[in-house]
CSV table of N, CA and C in Angstrom, one decimal:
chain,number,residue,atom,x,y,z
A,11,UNK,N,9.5,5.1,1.5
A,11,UNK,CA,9.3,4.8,0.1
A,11,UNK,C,7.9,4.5,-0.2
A,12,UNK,N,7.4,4.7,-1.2
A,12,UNK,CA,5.6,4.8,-2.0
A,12,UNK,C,5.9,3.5,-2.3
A,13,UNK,N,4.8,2.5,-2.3
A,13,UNK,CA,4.2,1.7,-3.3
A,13,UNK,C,4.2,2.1,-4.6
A,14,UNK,N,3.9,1.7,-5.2
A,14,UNK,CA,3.4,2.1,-6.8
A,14,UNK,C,2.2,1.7,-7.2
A,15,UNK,N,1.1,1.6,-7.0
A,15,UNK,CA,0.0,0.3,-7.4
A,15,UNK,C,-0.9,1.4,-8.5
A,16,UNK,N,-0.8,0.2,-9.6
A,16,UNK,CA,-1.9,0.5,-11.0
A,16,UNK,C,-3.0,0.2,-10.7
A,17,UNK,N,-3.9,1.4,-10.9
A,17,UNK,CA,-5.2,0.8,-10.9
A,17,UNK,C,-6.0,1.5,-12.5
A,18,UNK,N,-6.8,1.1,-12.5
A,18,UNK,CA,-7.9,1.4,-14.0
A,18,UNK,C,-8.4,2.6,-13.4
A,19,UNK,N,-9.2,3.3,-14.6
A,19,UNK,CA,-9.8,4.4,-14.4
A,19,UNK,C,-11.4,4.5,-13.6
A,20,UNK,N,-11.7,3.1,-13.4
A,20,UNK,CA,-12.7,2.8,-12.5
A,20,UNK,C,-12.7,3.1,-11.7
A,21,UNK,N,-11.9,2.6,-11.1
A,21,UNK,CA,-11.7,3.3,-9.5
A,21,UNK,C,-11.4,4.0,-9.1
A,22,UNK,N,-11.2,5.2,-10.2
A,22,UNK,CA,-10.9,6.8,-9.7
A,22,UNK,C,-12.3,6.8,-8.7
A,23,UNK,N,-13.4,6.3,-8.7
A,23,UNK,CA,-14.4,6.5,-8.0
A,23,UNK,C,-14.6,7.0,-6.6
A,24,UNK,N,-13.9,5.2,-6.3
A,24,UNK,CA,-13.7,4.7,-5.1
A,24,UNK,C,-12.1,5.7,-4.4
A,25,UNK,N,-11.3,5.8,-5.2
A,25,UNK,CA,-10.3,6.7,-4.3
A,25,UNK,C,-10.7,8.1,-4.2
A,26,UNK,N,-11.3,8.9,-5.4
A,26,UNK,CA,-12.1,10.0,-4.9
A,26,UNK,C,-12.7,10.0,-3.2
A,27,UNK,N,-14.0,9.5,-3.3
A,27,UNK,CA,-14.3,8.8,-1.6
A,27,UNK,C,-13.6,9.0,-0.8
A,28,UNK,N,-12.7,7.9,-0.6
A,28,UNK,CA,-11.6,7.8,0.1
A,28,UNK,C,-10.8,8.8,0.5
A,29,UNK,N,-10.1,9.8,-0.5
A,29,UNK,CA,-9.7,11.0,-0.2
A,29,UNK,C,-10.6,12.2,0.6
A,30,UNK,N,-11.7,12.2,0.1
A,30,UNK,CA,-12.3,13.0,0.5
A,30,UNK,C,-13.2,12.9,2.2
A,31,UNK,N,-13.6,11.7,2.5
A,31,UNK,CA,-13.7,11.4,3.5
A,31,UNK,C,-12.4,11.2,4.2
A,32,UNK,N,-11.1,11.2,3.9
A,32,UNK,CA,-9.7,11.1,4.4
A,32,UNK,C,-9.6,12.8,5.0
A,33,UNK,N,-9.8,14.1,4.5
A,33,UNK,CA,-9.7,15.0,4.7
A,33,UNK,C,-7.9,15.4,4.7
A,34,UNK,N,-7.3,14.5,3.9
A,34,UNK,CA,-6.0,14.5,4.0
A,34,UNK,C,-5.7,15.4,3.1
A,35,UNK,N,-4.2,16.0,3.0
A,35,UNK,CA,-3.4,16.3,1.7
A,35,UNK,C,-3.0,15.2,1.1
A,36,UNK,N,-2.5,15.6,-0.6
A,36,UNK,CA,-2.5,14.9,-1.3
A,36,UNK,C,-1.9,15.2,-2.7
A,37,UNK,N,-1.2,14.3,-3.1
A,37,UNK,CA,-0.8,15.3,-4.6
A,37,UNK,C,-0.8,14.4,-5.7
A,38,UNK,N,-0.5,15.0,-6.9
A,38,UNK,CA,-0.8,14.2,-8.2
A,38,UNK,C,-0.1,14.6,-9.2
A,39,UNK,N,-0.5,14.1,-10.2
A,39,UNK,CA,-0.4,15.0,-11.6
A,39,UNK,C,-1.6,14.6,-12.5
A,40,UNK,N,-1.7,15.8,-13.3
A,40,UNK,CA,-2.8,15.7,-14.8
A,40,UNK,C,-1.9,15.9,-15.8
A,41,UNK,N,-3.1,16.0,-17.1
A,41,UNK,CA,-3.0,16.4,-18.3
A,41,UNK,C,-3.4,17.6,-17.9
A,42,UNK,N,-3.2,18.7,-18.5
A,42,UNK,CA,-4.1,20.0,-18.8
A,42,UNK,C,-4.9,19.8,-20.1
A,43,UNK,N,-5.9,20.6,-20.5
A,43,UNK,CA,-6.1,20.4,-22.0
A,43,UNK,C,-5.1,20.4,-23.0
A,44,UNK,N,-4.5,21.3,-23.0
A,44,UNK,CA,-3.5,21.7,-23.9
A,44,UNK,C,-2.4,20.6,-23.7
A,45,UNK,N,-2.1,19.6,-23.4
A,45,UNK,CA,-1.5,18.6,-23.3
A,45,UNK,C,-0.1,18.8,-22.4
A,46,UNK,N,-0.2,20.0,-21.2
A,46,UNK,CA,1.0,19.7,-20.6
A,46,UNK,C,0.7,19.0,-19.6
A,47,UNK,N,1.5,18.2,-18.7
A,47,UNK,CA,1.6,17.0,-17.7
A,47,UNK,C,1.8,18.2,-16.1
A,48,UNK,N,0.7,18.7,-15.2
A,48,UNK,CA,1.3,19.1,-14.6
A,48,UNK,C,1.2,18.6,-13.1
A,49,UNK,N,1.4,19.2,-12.0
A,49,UNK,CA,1.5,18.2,-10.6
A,49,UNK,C,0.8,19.0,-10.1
A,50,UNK,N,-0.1,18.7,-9.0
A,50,UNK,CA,-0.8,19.8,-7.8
A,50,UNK,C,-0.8,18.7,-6.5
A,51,UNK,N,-1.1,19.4,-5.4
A,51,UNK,CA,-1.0,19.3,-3.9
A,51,UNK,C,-2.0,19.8,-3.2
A,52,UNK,N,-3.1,19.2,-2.9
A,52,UNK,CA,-4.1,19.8,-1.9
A,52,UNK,C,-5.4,18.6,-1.4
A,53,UNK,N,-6.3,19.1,-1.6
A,53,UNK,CA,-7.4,18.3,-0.1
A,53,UNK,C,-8.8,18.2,-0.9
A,54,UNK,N,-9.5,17.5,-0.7
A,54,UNK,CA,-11.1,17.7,-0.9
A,54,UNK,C,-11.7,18.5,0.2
A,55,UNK,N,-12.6,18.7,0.1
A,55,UNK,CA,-14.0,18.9,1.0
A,55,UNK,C,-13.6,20.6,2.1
A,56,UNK,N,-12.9,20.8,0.9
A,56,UNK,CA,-12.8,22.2,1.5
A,56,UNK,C,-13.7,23.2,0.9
A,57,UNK,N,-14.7,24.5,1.9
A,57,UNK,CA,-15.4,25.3,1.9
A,57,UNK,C,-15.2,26.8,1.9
A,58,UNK,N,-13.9,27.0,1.8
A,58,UNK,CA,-13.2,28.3,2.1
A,58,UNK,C,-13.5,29.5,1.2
A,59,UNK,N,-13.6,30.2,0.8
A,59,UNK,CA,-13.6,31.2,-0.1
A,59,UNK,C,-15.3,30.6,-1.0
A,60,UNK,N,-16.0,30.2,-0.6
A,60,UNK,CA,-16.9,30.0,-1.5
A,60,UNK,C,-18.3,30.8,-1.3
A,61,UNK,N,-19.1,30.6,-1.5
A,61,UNK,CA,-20.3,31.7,-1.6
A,61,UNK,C,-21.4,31.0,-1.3
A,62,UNK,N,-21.5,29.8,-1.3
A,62,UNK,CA,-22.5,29.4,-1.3
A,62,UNK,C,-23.1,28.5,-2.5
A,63,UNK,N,-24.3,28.2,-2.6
A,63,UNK,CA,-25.2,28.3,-3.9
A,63,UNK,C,-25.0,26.6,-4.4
A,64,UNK,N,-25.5,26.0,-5.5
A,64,UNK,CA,-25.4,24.9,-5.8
A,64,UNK,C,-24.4,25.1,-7.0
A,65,UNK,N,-23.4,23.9,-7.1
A,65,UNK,CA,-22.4,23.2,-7.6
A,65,UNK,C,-22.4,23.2,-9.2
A,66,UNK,N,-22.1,23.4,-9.8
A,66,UNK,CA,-22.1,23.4,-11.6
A,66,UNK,C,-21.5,22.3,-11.8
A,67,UNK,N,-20.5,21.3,-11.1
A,67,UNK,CA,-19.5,20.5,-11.5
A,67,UNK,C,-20.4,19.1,-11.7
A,68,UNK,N,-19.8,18.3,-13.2
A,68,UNK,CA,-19.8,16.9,-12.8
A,68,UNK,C,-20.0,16.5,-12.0
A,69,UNK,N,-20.6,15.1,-11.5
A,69,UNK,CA,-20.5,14.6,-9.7
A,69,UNK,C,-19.0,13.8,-10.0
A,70,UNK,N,-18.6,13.4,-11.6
A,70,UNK,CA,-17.5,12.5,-11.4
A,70,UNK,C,-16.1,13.6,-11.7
A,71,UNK,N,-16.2,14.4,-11.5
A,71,UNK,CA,-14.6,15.4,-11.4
A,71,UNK,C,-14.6,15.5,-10.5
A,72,UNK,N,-13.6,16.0,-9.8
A,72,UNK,CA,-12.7,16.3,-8.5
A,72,UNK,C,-12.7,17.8,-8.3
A,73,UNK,N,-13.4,18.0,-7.2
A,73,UNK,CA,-12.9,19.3,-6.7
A,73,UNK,C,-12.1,19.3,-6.0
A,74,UNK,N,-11.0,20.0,-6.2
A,74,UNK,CA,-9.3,20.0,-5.3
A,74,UNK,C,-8.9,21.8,-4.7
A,75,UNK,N,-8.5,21.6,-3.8
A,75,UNK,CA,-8.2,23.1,-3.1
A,75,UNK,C,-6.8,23.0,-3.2
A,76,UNK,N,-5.7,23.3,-4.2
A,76,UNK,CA,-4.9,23.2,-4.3
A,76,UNK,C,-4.0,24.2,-3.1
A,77,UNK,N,-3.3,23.5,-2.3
A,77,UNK,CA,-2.7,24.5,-1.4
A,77,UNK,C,-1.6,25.2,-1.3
A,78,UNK,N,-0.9,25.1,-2.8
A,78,UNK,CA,0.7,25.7,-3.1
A,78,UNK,C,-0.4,26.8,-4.0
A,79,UNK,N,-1.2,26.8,-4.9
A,79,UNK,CA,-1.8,27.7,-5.2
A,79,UNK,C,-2.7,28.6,-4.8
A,80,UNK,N,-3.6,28.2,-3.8
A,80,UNK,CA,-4.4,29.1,-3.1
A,80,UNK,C,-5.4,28.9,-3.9
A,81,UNK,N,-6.1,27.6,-4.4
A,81,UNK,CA,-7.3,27.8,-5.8
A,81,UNK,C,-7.8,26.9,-5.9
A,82,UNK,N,-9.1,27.1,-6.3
A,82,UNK,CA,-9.8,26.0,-6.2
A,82,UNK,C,-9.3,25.3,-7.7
A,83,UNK,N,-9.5,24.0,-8.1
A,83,UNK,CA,-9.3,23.0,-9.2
A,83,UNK,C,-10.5,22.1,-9.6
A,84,UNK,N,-10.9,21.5,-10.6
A,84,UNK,CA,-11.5,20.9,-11.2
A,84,UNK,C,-11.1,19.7,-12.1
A,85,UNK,N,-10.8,18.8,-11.5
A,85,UNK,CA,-9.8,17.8,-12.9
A,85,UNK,C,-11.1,16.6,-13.0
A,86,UNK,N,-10.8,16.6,-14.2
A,86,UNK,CA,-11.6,15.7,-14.8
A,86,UNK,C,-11.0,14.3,-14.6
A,87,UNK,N,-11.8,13.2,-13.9
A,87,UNK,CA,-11.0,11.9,-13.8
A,87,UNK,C,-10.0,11.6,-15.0
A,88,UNK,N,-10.6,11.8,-15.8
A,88,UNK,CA,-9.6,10.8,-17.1
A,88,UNK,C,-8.7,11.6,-17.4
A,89,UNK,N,-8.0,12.7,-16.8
A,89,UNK,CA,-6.8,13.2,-17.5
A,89,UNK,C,-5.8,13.0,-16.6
A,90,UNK,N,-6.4,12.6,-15.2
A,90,UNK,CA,-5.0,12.0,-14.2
A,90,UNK,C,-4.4,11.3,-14.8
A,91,UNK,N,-3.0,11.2,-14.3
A,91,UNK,CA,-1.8,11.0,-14.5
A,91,UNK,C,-1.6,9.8,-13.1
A,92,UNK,N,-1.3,10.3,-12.1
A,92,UNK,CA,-1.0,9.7,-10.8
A,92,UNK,C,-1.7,10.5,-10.0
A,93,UNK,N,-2.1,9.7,-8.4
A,93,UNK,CA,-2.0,10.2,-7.3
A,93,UNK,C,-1.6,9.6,-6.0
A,94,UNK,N,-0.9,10.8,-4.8
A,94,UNK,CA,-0.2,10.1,-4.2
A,94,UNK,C,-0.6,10.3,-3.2
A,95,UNK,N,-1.4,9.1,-2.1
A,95,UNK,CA,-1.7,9.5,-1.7
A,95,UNK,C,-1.7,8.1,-0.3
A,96,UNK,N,-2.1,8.0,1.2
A,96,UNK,CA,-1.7,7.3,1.8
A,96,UNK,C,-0.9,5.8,1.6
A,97,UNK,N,0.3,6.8,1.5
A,97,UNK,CA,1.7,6.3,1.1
A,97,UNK,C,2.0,5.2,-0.1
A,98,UNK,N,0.9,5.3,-1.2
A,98,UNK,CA,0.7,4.9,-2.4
A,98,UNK,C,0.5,6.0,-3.4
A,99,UNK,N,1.3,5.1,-4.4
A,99,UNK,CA,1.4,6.1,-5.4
A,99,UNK,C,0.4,5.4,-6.8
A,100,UNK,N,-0.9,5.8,-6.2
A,100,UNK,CA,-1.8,5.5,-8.1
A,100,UNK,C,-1.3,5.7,-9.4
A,101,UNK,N,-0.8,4.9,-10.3
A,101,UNK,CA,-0.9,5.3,-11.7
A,101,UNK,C,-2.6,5.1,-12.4
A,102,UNK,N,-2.7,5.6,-13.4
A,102,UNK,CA,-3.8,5.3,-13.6
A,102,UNK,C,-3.5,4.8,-15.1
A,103,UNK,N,-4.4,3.9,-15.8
A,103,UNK,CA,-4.0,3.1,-16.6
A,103,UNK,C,-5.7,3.4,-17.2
A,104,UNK,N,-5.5,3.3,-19.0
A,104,UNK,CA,-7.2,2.5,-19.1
A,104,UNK,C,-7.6,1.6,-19.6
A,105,UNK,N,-8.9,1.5,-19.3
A,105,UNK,CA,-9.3,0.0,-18.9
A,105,UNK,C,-9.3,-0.9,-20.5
């Protein structure tokens, strides 16, 4: 059974980090822009299919290798939803 623990949108920071030096799976849900709520499953700090070259992304979004999709992802902190991840389930709440 998950915990549940709320945390503020601050510390998307600090669990970013953590996941990413975790090298774990992991899953979630967003907003999309268009306002649907959807869920994904995958890892940080993966290098696979890439080319090289320097980064276009925010340093504060998330790059995610979703692994039911085969694709890389880009979520913007503030549209998460949840994430679940060493056996806690983040809601995110704002501050």
């Amino acid at each position: 059974m998950k915990n549940k623990v709320t945390i503020t949108r601050g510390y998307a920071s600090d669990l970013k980090s953590e996941l990413a030096n975790s090298n774990r799976i992991f899953g979630g849900t967003y907003t999309k822009k268009n306002g649907e709520v959807t869920k994904f499953n995958g890892r940080m700090g993966v290098s696979k299919f890439t080319k090289g070259g320097k980064s276009t992304l925010k340093e504060s979004n998330w790059l995610i290798w979703d692994t039911n999709r085969k694709r890389y992802m880009a979520i913007i902190p503030e549209q998460l939803v949840s994430v679940t991840a060493f056996g806690n389930e983040y809601e995110f709440i704002n501050e």
